[in-house]
Coordinates of C-alpha atoms in Angstrom, one line a residue:
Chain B
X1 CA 123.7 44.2 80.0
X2 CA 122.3 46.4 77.5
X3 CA 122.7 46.1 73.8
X4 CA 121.6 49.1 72.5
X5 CA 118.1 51.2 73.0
X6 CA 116.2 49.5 70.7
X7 CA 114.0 52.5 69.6
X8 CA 113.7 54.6 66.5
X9 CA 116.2 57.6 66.5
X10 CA 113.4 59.9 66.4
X11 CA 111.8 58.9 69.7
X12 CA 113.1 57.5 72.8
X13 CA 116.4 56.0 70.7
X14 CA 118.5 59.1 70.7
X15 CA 120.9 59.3 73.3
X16 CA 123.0 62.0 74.5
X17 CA 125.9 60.1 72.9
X18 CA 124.7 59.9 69.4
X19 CA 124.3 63.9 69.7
X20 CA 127.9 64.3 70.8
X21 CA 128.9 62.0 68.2
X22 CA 127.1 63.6 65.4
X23 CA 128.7 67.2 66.8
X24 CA 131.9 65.9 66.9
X25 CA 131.9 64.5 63.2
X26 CA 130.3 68.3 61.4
X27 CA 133.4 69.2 63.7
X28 CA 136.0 66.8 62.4
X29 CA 134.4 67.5 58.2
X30 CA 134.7 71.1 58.8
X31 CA 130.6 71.0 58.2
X32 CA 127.4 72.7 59.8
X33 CA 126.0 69.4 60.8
X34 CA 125.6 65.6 60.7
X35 CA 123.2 63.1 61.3
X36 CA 123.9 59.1 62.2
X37 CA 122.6 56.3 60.6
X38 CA 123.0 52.7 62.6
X39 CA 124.1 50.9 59.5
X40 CA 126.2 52.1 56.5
X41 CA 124.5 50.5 54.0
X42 CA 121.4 52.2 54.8
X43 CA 123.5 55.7 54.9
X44 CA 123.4 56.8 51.2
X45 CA 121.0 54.4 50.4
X46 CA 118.4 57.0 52.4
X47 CA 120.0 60.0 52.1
X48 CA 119.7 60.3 48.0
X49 CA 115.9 59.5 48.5
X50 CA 115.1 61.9 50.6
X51 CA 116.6 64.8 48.4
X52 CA 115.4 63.5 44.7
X53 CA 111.9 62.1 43.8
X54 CA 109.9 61.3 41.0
X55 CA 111.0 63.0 38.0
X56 CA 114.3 64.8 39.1
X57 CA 117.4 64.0 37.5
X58 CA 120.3 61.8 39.2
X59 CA 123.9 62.3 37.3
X60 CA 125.8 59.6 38.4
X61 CA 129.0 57.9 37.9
X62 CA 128.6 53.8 36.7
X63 CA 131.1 52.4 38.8
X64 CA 129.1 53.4 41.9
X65 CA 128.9 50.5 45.0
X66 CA 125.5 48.6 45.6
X67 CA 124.5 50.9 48.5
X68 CA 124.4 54.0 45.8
X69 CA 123.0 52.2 43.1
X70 CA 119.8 51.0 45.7
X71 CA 119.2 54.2 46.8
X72 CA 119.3 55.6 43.2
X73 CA 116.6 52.6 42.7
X74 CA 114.5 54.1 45.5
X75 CA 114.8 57.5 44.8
X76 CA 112.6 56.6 41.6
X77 CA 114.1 59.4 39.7
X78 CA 115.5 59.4 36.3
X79 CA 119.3 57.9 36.3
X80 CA 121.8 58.9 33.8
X81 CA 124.9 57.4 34.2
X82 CA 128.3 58.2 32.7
X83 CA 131.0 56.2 31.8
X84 CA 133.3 55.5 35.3
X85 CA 135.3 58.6 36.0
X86 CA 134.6 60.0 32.1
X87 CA 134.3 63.6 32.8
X88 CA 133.8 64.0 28.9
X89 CA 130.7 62.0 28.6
X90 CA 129.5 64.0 32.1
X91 CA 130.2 67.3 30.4
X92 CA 128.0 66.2 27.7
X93 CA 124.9 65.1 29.5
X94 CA 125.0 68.1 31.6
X95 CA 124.6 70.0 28.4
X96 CA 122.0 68.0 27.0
X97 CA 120.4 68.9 29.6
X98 CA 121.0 72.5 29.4
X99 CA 119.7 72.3 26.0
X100 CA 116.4 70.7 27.2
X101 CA 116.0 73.1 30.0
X102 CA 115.8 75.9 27.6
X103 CA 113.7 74.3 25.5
X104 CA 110.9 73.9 28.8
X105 CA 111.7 76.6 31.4
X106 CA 108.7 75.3 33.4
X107 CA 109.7 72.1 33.8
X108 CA 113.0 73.3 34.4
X109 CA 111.7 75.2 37.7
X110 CA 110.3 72.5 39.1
X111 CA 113.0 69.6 38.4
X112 CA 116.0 69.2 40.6
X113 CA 119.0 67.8 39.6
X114 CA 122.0 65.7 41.1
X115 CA 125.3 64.4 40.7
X116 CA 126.6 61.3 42.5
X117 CA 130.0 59.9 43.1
X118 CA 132.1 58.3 45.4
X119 CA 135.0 60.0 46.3
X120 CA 137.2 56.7 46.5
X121 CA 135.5 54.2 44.4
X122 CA 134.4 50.7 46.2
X123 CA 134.1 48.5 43.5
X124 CA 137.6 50.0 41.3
X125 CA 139.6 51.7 43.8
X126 CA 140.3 54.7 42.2
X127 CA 139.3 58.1 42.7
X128 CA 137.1 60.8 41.0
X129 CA 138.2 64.2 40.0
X130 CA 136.5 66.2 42.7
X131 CA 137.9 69.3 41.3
X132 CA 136.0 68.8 37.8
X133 CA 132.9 67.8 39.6
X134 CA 133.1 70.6 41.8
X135 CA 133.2 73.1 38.5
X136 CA 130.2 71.4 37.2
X137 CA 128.2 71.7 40.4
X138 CA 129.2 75.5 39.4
X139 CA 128.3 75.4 35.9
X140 CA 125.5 74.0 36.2
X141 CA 123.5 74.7 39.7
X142 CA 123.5 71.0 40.5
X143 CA 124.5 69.5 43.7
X144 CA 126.9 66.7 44.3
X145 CA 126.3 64.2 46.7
X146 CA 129.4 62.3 47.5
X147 CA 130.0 58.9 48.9
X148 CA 132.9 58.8 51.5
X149 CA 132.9 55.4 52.5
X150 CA 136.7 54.7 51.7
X151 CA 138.3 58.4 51.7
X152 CA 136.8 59.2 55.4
X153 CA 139.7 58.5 57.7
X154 CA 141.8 58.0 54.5
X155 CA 142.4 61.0 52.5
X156 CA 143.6 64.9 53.2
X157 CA 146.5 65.7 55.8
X158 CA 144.1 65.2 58.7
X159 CA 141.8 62.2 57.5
X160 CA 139.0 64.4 57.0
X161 CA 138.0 62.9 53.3
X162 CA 137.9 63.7 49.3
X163 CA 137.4 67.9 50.1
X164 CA 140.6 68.4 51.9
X165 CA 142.7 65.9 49.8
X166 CA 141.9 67.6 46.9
X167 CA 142.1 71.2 48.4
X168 CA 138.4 72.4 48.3
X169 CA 136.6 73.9 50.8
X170 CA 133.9 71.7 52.8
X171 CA 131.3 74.1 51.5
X172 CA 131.9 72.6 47.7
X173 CA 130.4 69.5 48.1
X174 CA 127.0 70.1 49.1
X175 CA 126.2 66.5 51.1
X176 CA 128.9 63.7 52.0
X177 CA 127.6 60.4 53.2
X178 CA 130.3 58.0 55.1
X179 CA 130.3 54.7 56.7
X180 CA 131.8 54.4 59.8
X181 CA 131.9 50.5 59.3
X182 CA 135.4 51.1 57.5
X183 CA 138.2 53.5 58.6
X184 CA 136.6 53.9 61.8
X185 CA 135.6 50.2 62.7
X186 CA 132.3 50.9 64.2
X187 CA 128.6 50.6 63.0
X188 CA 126.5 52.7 61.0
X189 CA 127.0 56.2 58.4
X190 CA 127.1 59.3 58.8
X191 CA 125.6 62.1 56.6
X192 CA 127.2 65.5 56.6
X193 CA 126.4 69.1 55.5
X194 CA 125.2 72.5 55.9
X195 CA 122.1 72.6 58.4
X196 CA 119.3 73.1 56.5
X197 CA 120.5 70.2 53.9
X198 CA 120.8 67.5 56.7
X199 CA 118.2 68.5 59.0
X200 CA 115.5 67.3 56.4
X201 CA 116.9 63.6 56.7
X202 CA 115.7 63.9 60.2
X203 CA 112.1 63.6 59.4
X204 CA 112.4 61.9 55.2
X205 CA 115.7 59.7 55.5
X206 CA 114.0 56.1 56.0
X207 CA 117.1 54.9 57.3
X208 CA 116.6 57.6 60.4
X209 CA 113.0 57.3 60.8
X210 CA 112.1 53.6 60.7
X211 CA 115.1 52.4 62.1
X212 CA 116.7 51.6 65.5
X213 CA 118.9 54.0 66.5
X214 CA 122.7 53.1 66.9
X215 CA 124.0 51.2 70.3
X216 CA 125.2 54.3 72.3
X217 CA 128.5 51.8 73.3
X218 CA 129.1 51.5 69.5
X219 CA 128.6 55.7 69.4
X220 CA 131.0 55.9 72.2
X221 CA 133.6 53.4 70.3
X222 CA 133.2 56.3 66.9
X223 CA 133.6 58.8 69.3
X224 CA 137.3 57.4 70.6
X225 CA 137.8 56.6 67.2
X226 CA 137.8 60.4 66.6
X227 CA 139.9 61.2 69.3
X228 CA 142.6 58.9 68.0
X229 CA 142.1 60.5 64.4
X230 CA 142.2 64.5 65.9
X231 CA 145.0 62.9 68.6
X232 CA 147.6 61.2 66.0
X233 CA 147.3 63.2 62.9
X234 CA 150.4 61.3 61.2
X235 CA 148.7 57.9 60.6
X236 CA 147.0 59.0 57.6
X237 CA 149.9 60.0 55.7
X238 CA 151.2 56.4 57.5
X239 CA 148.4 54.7 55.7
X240 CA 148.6 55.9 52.6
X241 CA 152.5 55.2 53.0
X242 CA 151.3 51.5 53.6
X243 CA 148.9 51.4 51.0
X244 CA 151.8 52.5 48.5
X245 CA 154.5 49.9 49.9
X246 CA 151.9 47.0 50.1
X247 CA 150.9 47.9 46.1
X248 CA 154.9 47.9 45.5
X249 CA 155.4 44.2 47.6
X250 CA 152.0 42.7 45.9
X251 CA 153.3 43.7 42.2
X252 CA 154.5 40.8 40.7
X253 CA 151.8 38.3 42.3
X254 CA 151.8 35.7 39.7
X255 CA 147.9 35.2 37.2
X256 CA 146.7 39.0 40.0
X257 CA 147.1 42.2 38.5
X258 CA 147.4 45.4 41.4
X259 CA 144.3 47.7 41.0
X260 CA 143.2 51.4 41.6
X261 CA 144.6 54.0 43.1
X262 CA 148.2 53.8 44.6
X263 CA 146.8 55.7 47.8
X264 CA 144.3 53.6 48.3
X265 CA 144.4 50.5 51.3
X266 CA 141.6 48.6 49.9
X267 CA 143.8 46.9 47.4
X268 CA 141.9 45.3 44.8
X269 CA 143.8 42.1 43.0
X270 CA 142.1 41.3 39.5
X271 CA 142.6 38.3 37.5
X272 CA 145.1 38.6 35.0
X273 CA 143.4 36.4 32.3
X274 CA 139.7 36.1 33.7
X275 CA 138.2 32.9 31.9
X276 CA 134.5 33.4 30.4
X277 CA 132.8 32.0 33.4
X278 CA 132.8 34.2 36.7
X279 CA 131.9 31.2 38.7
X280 CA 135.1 29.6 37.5
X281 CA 137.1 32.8 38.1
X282 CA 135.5 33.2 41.8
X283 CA 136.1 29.9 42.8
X284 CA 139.8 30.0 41.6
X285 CA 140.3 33.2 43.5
X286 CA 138.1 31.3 46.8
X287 CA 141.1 28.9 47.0
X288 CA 143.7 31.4 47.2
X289 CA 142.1 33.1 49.5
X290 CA 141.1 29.9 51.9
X291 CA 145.3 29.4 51.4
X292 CA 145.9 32.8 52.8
X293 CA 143.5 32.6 55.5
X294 CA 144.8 29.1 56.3
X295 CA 148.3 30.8 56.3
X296 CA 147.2 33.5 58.6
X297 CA 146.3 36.6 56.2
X298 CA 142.8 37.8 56.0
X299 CA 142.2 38.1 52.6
X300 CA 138.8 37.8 50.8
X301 CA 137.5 37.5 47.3
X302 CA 135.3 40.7 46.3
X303 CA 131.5 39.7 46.8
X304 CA 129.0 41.0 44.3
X305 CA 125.4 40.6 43.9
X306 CA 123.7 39.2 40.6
X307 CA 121.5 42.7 40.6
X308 CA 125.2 45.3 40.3
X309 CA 124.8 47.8 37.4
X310 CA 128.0 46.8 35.7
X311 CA 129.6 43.7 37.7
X312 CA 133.8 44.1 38.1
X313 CA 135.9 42.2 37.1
X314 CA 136.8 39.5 39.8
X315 CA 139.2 40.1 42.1
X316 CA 141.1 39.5 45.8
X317 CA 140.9 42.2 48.2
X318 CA 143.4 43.1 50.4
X319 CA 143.2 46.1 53.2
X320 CA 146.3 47.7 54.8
X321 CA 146.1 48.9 58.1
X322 CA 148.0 51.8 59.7
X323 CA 149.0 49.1 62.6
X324 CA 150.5 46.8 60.7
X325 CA 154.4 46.9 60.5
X326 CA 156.4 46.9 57.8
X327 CA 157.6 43.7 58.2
X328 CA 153.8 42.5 58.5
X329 CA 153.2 43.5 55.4
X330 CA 156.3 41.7 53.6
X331 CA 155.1 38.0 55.1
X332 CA 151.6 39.1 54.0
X333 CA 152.6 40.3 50.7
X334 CA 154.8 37.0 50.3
X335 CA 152.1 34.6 51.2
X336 CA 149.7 35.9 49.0
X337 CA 152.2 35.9 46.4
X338 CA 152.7 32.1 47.3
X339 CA 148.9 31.3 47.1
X340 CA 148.8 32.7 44.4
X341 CA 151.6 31.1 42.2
X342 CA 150.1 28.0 43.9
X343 CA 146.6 28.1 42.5
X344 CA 146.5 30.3 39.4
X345 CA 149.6 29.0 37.2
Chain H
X1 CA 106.4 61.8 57.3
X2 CA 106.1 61.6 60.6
X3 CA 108.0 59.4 62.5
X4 CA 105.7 56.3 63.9
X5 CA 103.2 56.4 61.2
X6 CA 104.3 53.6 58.8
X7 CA 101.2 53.1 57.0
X8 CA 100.1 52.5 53.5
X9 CA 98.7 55.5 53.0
X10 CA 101.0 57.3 51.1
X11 CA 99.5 60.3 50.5
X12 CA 97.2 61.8 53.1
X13 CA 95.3 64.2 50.5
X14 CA 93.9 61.1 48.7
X15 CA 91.7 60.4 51.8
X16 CA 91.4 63.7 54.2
X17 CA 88.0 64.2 52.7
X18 CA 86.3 61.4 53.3
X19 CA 87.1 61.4 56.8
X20 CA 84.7 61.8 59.8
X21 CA 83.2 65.4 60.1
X22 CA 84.8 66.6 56.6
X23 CA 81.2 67.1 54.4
X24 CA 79.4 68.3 57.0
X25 CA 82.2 71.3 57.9
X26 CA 82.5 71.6 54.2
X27 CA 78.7 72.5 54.1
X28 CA 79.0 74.7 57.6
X29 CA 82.1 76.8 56.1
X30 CA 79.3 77.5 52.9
X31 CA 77.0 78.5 55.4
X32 CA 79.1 80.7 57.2
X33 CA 80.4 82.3 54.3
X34 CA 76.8 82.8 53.1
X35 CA 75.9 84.4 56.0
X36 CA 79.0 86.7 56.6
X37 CA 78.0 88.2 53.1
X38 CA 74.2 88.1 53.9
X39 CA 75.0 90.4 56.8
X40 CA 77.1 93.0 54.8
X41 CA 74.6 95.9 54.7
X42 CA 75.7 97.0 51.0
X43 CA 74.3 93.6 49.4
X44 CA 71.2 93.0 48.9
X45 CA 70.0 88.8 49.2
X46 CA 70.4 88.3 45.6
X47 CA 74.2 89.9 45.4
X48 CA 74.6 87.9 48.6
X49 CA 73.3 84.5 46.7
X50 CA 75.2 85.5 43.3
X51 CA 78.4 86.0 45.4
X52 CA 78.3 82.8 47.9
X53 CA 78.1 80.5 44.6
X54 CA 81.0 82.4 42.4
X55 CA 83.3 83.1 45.9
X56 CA 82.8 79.1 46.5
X57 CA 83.7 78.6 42.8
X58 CA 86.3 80.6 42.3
X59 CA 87.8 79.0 45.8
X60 CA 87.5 75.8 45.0
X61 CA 88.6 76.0 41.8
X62 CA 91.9 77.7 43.4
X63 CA 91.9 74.9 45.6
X64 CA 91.0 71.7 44.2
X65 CA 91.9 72.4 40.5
X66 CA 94.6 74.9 40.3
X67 CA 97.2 73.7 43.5
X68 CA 99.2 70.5 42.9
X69 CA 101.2 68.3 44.9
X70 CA 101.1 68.1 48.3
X71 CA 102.5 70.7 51.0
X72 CA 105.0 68.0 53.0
X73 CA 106.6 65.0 51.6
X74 CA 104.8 62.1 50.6
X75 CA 105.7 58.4 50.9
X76 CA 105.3 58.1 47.2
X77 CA 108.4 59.9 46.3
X78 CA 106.8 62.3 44.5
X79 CA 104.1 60.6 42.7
X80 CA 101.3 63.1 42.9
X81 CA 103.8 66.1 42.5
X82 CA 102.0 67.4 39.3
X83 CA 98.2 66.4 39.9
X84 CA 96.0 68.9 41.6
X85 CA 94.0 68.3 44.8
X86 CA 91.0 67.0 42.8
X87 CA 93.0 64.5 40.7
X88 CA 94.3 63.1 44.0
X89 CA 91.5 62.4 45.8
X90 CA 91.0 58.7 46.4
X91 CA 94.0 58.0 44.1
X92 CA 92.4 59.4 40.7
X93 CA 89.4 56.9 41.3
X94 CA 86.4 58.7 39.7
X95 CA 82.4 58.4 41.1
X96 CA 83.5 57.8 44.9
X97 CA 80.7 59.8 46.7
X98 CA 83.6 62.4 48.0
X99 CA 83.6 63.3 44.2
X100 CA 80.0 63.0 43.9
X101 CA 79.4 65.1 46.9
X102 CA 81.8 68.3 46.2
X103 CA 80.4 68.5 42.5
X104 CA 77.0 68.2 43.9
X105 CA 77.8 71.3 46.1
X106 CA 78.2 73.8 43.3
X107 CA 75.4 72.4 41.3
X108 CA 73.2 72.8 44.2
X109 CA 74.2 76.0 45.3
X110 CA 73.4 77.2 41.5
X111 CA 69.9 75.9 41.8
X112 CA 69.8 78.3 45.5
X113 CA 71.4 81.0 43.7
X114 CA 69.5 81.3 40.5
X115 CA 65.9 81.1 42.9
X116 CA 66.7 83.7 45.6
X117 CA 68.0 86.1 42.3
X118 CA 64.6 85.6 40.6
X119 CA 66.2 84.4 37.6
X120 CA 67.7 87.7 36.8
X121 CA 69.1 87.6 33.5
X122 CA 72.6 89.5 34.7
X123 CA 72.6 87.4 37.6
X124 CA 72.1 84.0 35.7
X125 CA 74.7 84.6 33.4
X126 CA 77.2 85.1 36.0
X127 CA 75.8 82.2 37.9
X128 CA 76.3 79.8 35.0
X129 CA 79.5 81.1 34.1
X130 CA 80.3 80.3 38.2
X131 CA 78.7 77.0 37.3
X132 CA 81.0 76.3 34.7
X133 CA 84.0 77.0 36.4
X134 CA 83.3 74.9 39.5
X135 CA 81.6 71.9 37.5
X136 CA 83.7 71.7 33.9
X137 CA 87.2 70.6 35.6
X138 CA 85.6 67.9 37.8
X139 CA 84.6 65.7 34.7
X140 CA 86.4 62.4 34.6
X141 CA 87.0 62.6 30.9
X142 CA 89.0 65.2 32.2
X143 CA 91.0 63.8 34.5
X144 CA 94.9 64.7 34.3
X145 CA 94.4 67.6 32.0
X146 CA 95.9 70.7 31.2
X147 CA 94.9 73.4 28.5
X148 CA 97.5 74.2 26.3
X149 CA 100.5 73.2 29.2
X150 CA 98.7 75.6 31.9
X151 CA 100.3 74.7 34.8
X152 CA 101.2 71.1 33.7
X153 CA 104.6 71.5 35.7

């Protein structure tokens, strides 16, 4: 039985199924084109280095997830971050900048310039103001690259992502990047765009180039997963009805404090009073966790690396899904509420 | 990038020179440009001479010394975006006989010039002034620089 074609997606590993896939999906974002990567990590981790190099400037938020910040580490270009979801401090870098343009038109010309976000933050849960962005990608002719990991499949009346939820048109946001690892349990990412913005990732996205290409059964499975999501458009306003009850049953947890945005089914659980010492705090929220699991709820701590920009705080994460009933998510709400008033107080 | 050609060279302009075939084409394009003037009627041998060495100048100072960057993406992310052909080649090391060899070319093709012009005095000064532009930006003290900003960016 076959695995998967085992070949880069540039040569013999692109199947007729990873073509209709990546039609469907420009379909489904309302964009000219997409292009599939076989794992998300790698998805905006290659996408921002093949845009910006050497020398070009990346805006970017702080709070952005691992992924993000290694492909802003490989792009090699000059990183300024602003404060998480502080439009303020964005504002005023983007005039700096303005100011320093004028002062070197020639280096101006030949320096591109970025912003990056994620529409539905990994690491805080809570959402940037598109909108804003979007006027600044106005004001200032620079691009915005948005990571959809969490809003694809979540957000807008038809699961289409941050653009729809927020009312914008798809052409605003000049590249979105998606995993399909998350809403639409499969492998890989997706990139999304106009034509001639994607179709360069085909021969400078390292991801594409030097990597196996997706198993065409996995393809297939993203593929049904986009019927389901064109079929049944009522389960994402389901979800984010979910994600709103579960917040409302897990407020109240005893020593865990409910997190991000209220729409939002990644629910992340901080630590009330976090001690000085994360190991202390991560082991504490281990138990809990192993006393949920044991219970039957999947529930996991938030893993970080040592190397993240600006480490959360330490927290539980809990993900609602759309199948779950109602009264699901009571006994789940309950037992972590157990757990917790076991192990924290 | 090309897809199936991993390597560790980053940036093909570094090494394109020094491959197989490259000097002696270099040499046979000077020829052939030398004789495609030779055979326009309206110059005599010493205009033709005079005008091989400042067209070859002027050419590859066009080429070598005023273009930077590369024309496709690089593996380096962008490293040699600013530095010009000549400042590339073998990755800014200076003395490698590629670099020998090309500044050789102008200096030898001054020596041809000034002879078949019988030291002409009009003809010399032009030649030198050829000279200059096709020898002064290939010193190594002058590696990586720009006069007054000229097309630093």
């Amino acid at each position: 039985m076959e695995s998967g074609p085992v070949d880069l997606g540039g040569f013999y590993g692109t199947v007729d199924i990873h073509l209709e896939l990546e039609e469907r999906l420009a379909k489904f974002t309302g964009r000219e084109e997409a292009i599939i990567y076989s794992y998300g990590f790698a998805t905006i981790s290659s996408a921002i280095p093949a845009y910006s190099k050497r020398r070009d400037i990346i805006f970017c938020d702080e709070g952005v997830c691992f992924a993000v910040q290694k492909g802003l580490a490989a792009s090699r270009s000059k990183i300024k971050y602003f404060r998480h979801n502080d439009m303020d401090h964005l504002e005023q870098l983007l005039e700096e900048q303005l100011k320093l343009d004028k002062k070197n038109p020639a280096k101006e010309k030949v320096t591109r310039k970025f912003i990056v976000a994620e529409a539905l933050y990994m690491n805080h849960g809570d959402l940037c103001p598109l909108p804003k962005l979007v006027e600044f990608r106005n004001r200032y002719r620079t691009p915005i690259f948005l990571e959809e990991s969490l809003s694809f499949g979540v957000l807008g009346e038809h699961g289409r992502g941050a653009t729809e939820h927020w009312g914008l048109k798809p052409g605003d946001v000049d590249l979105i990047c998606a995993s399909l690892e998350t809403a639409m349990g499969s492998t890989g990412g997706f990139c999304a765009g106009k034509s001639y913005v994607v179709d360069h990732q085909r021969l400078s996205g390292i991801g594409y180039c030097f990597s196996a290409s997706m198993p065409p059964m996995l393809a297939a499975a993203s593929i049904k997963g986009l019927d389901i999501m064109e079929g049944s458009p009522q389960i994402f306003s389901q979800l984010r009805d979910k994600a709103v009850a579960m917040r409302r049953l897990l407020r109240g947890t005893p020593g865990l404090r409910v997190c991000g945005e209220s729409v939002n089914p990644v629910i992340h659980l901080q630590l009330a009073c976090p001690s000085s010492s994360r190991d202390t705090d991560d082991e504490l929220l281990e138990r809990v966790a192993r006393e949920c699991i044991d219970s039957g709820v999947a529930v996991v701590v938030a893993k970080y690396l040592k190397e993240e920009l600006k480490l959360p705080p330490a927290s539980l994460r809990v993900t609602v899904c759309v199948e779950l009933s109602e009264d699901e998510l009571e006994k789940a709400a309950k037992v972590i509420k157990t757990a917790a008033a076991k192990h924290i107080l | 990038m090309q897809v199936m050609s991993a390597t560790a060279i980053t940036n093909p302009n570094a090494s394109w020179l020094n491959t197989r075939g490259m000097w002696l084409g270099y040499l046979t394009s000077v020829a052939i440009l030398h004789f495609i003037l030779l055979s326009v009627p309206l110059f005599s041998t010493a205009m033709a001479w005079t005008l091989t060495h400042v067209v070859h100048n002027v050419g590859m100072y066009i080429m070598f010394h005023h273009m930077k960057g590369t024309p496709y993406p690089t593996g380096d992310q962008g490293d040699v975006r600013r530095l010009t052909n000549w400042e590339q080649i073998d990755n800014g090391h200076q003395y490698t006989p590629t670099r020998i060899f090309l500044t050789s070319v102008p200096i030898f093709l001054f020596f041809l010039a000034s002879f078949y012009t019988f030291h002409d005095r009009a003809h010399v000064t032009v030649n030198l002034i050829a000279l200059a532009v096709g020898v002064i930006p290939k010193f190594p003290a002058l590696h990586k620089f720009r006069l007054y900003g000229i097309n630093r960016y």
